[in-house]
Amino acid sequence: MSSFVEIKSSVADIIGIANHLSSSGISISSTMQVKLAAVTAMENAHGTLPRGDEFVEEFLKTYHKSIEAPDGGAQPMNEAVKASMPKLGEAMTQLGKYAADAMWSYTGVDDDNRDQINRAGGRS
């Protein structure tokens, strides 16, 4: 079953926004990789999180708290955050591509329907 779609902007505008979303996702993925490496380096650097400090110990309880992983298992919260960082950009990129593809498909269907209506009305 189809449904009516009303576009109050132009298809070109929507495709432009979708392409911008997709390229922003690529940029965020790149940025996140750099930030992820920086966070991991800081975690592993001696003295970043000095053991025995009361504030660090309280922080680490939450930082390393076990949470449910996507596979149903458990993982430390800091690892879950690090694992999800690159996925944000990937999701944005895919959403942008999906929206642009949908608009191109919409345009093609709209053109085909216009041609069929014109043929039915005796126009070619």
C-alpha atoms as a printed R data frame, in Angstrom:
    type eleno elety resid chain resno      x       y       z
1   ATOM     1    CA   MET     A     1  0.000   0.000   0.000
2   ATOM     2    CA   SER     A     2  1.340   3.395  -0.886
3   ATOM     3    CA   SER     A     3  0.876   6.612   1.000
4   ATOM     4    CA   PHE     A     4  0.779  10.219  -0.110
5   ATOM     5    CA   VAL     A     5  3.949  12.208   0.389
6   ATOM     6    CA   GLU     A     6  3.932  15.981   0.292
7   ATOM     7    CA   ILE     A     7  7.308  17.663  -0.028
8   ATOM     8    CA   LYS     A     8  7.137  21.338   0.893
9   ATOM     9    CA   SER     A     9 10.762  21.913  -0.072
10  ATOM    10    CA   SER     A    10 12.445  20.754  -3.227
11  ATOM    11    CA   VAL     A    11 13.742  17.259  -3.723
12  ATOM    12    CA   ALA     A    12 17.111  18.818  -4.521
13  ATOM    13    CA   ASP     A    13 17.117  20.547  -1.117
14  ATOM    14    CA   ILE     A    14 16.380  17.286   0.658
15  ATOM    15    CA   ILE     A    15 19.065  15.447  -1.303
16  ATOM    16    CA   GLY     A    16 21.523  18.232  -0.444
17  ATOM    17    CA   ILE     A    17 20.676  17.955   3.262
18  ATOM    18    CA   ALA     A    18 20.972  14.155   3.093
19  ATOM    19    CA   ASN     A    19 24.352  14.383   1.386
20  ATOM    20    CA   HIS     A    20 25.508  16.888   4.027
21  ATOM    21    CA   LEU     A    21 24.349  14.517   6.780
22  ATOM    22    CA   SER     A    22 26.255  11.679   5.157
23  ATOM    23    CA   SER     A    23 29.470  13.682   4.761
24  ATOM    24    CA   SER     A    24 29.134  14.940   8.353
25  ATOM    25    CA   GLY     A    25 28.897  11.319   9.457
26  ATOM    26    CA   ILE     A    26 32.156  10.543   7.670
27  ATOM    27    CA   SER     A    27 33.775  13.540   9.345
28  ATOM    28    CA   ILE     A    28 32.474  12.556  12.785
29  ATOM    29    CA   SER     A    29 33.728   8.983  12.288
30  ATOM    30    CA   SER     A    30 37.194  10.314  11.584
31  ATOM    31    CA   THR     A    31 37.084  12.671  14.564
32  ATOM    32    CA   MET     A    32 35.795   9.918  16.843
33  ATOM    33    CA   GLN     A    33 38.661   7.627  15.860
34  ATOM    34    CA   VAL     A    34 41.146  10.310  16.927
35  ATOM    35    CA   LYS     A    35 39.261  10.957  20.180
36  ATOM    36    CA   LEU     A    36 38.979   7.244  20.859
37  ATOM    37    CA   ALA     A    37 42.734   6.844  20.515
38  ATOM    38    CA   ALA     A    38 43.261   9.812  22.850
39  ATOM    39    CA   VAL     A    39 40.904   8.407  25.494
40  ATOM    40    CA   THR     A    40 42.554   4.988  25.316
41  ATOM    41    CA   ALA     A    41 46.018   6.556  25.600
42  ATOM    42    CA   MET     A    42 44.926   8.560  28.649
43  ATOM    43    CA   GLU     A    43 43.401   5.477  30.268
44  ATOM    44    CA   ASN     A    44 46.672   3.626  29.818
45  ATOM    45    CA   ALA     A    45 48.997   6.471  30.817
46  ATOM    46    CA   HIS     A    46 50.589   6.158  34.228
47  ATOM    47    CA   GLY     A    47 49.202   8.715  36.658
48  ATOM    48    CA   THR     A    48 46.068   9.702  34.715
49  ATOM    49    CA   LEU     A    49 43.840   7.917  37.193
50  ATOM    50    CA   PRO     A    50 45.939   7.629  40.370
51  ATOM    51    CA   ARG     A    51 44.799   4.703  42.511
52  ATOM    52    CA   GLY     A    52 44.133   5.486  46.123
53  ATOM    53    CA   ASP     A    53 42.706   8.950  45.434
54  ATOM    54    CA   GLU     A    54 39.190   8.993  46.901
55  ATOM    55    CA   PHE     A    55 37.716  10.938  43.963
56  ATOM    56    CA   VAL     A    56 39.371   8.705  41.372
57  ATOM    57    CA   GLU     A    57 38.152   5.579  43.168
58  ATOM    58    CA   GLU     A    58 34.545   6.848  43.158
59  ATOM    59    CA   PHE     A    59 34.854   7.856  39.506
60  ATOM    60    CA   LEU     A    60 36.214   4.452  38.526
61  ATOM    61    CA   LYS     A    61 33.263   2.666  40.154
62  ATOM    62    CA   THR     A    62 30.997   4.260  37.549
63  ATOM    63    CA   TYR     A    63 33.554   4.321  34.750
64  ATOM    64    CA   HIS     A    64 34.109   0.573  34.975
65  ATOM    65    CA   LYS     A    65 30.565  -0.310  36.043
66  ATOM    66    CA   SER     A    66 29.306  -3.437  34.317
67  ATOM    67    CA   ILE     A    67 26.444  -2.778  31.912
68  ATOM    68    CA   GLU     A    68 24.542  -4.917  29.429
69  ATOM    69    CA   ALA     A    69 26.267  -5.295  26.081
70  ATOM    70    CA   PRO     A    70 24.421  -5.479  22.740
71  ATOM    71    CA   ASP     A    71 25.123  -9.222  22.562
72  ATOM    72    CA   GLY     A    72 23.318  -9.735  25.892
73  ATOM    73    CA   GLY     A    73 26.530 -10.139  27.880
74  ATOM    74    CA   ALA     A    74 28.142  -7.557  30.098
75  ATOM    75    CA   GLN     A    75 30.978  -5.103  29.585
76  ATOM    76    CA   PRO     A    76 32.499  -2.165  31.465
77  ATOM    77    CA   MET     A    77 30.747   1.128  30.757
78  ATOM    78    CA   ASN     A    78 33.921   2.817  29.492
79  ATOM    79    CA   GLU     A    79 34.394   0.047  26.920
80  ATOM    80    CA   ALA     A    80 30.752   0.291  25.834
81  ATOM    81    CA   VAL     A    81 31.120   4.029  25.257
82  ATOM    82    CA   LYS     A    82 34.353   3.533  23.319
83  ATOM    83    CA   ALA     A    83 32.758   0.797  21.204
84  ATOM    84    CA   SER     A    84 29.793   3.026  20.345
85  ATOM    85    CA   MET     A    85 31.804   6.156  19.476
86  ATOM    86    CA   PRO     A    86 32.561   5.219  15.850
87  ATOM    87    CA   LYS     A    87 29.018   3.940  15.299
88  ATOM    88    CA   LEU     A    88 27.519   7.425  15.576
89  ATOM    89    CA   GLY     A    89 29.244   8.611  12.411
90  ATOM    90    CA   GLU     A    90 28.461   5.351  10.630
91  ATOM    91    CA   ALA     A    91 24.764   5.737  11.495
92  ATOM    92    CA   MET     A    92 24.713   9.349  10.267
93  ATOM    93    CA   THR     A    93 26.411   8.340   7.025
94  ATOM    94    CA   GLN     A    94 23.933   5.527   6.406
95  ATOM    95    CA   LEU     A    95 20.935   7.715   7.273
96  ATOM    96    CA   GLY     A    96 22.105  10.376   4.830
97  ATOM    97    CA   LYS     A    97 22.611   7.806   2.074
98  ATOM    98    CA   TYR     A    98 19.215   6.246   2.783
99  ATOM    99    CA   ALA     A    99 17.451   9.629   2.647
100 ATOM   100    CA   ALA     A   100 19.211  10.629  -0.591
101 ATOM   101    CA   ASP     A   101 18.416   7.253  -2.199
102 ATOM   102    CA   ALA     A   102 14.789   7.572  -1.081
103 ATOM   103    CA   MET     A   103 14.523  11.006  -2.695
104 ATOM   104    CA   TRP     A   104 16.048   9.774  -5.952
105 ATOM   105    CA   SER     A   105 13.595   6.878  -5.907
106 ATOM   106    CA   TYR     A   106 10.732   9.256  -5.139
107 ATOM   107    CA   THR     A   107 11.736  11.454  -8.066
108 ATOM   108    CA   GLY     A   108 11.865   8.469 -10.421
109 ATOM   109    CA   VAL     A   109  8.462   7.183  -9.338
110 ATOM   110    CA   ASP     A   110  6.986  10.676  -9.559
111 ATOM   111    CA   ASP     A   111  8.358  11.084 -13.096
112 ATOM   112    CA   ASP     A   112  7.005   7.666 -14.127
113 ATOM   113    CA   ASN     A   113  3.577   8.503 -12.700
114 ATOM   114    CA   ARG     A   114  3.529  11.862 -14.504
115 ATOM   115    CA   ASP     A   115  4.362  10.114 -17.785
116 ATOM   116    CA   GLN     A   116  1.606   7.529 -17.256
117 ATOM   117    CA   ILE     A   117 -0.935  10.261 -16.492
118 ATOM   118    CA   ASN     A   118  0.123  12.197 -19.594
119 ATOM   119    CA   ARG     A   119 -0.192   9.065 -21.779
120 ATOM   120    CA   ALA     A   120 -3.624   8.289 -20.329
121 ATOM   121    CA   GLY     A   121 -4.713  11.843 -21.129
122 ATOM   122    CA   GLY     A   122 -3.539  11.572 -24.717
123 ATOM   123    CA   ARG     A   123 -0.295  13.514 -24.250
124 ATOM   124    CA   SER     A   124  3.059  11.987 -24.986
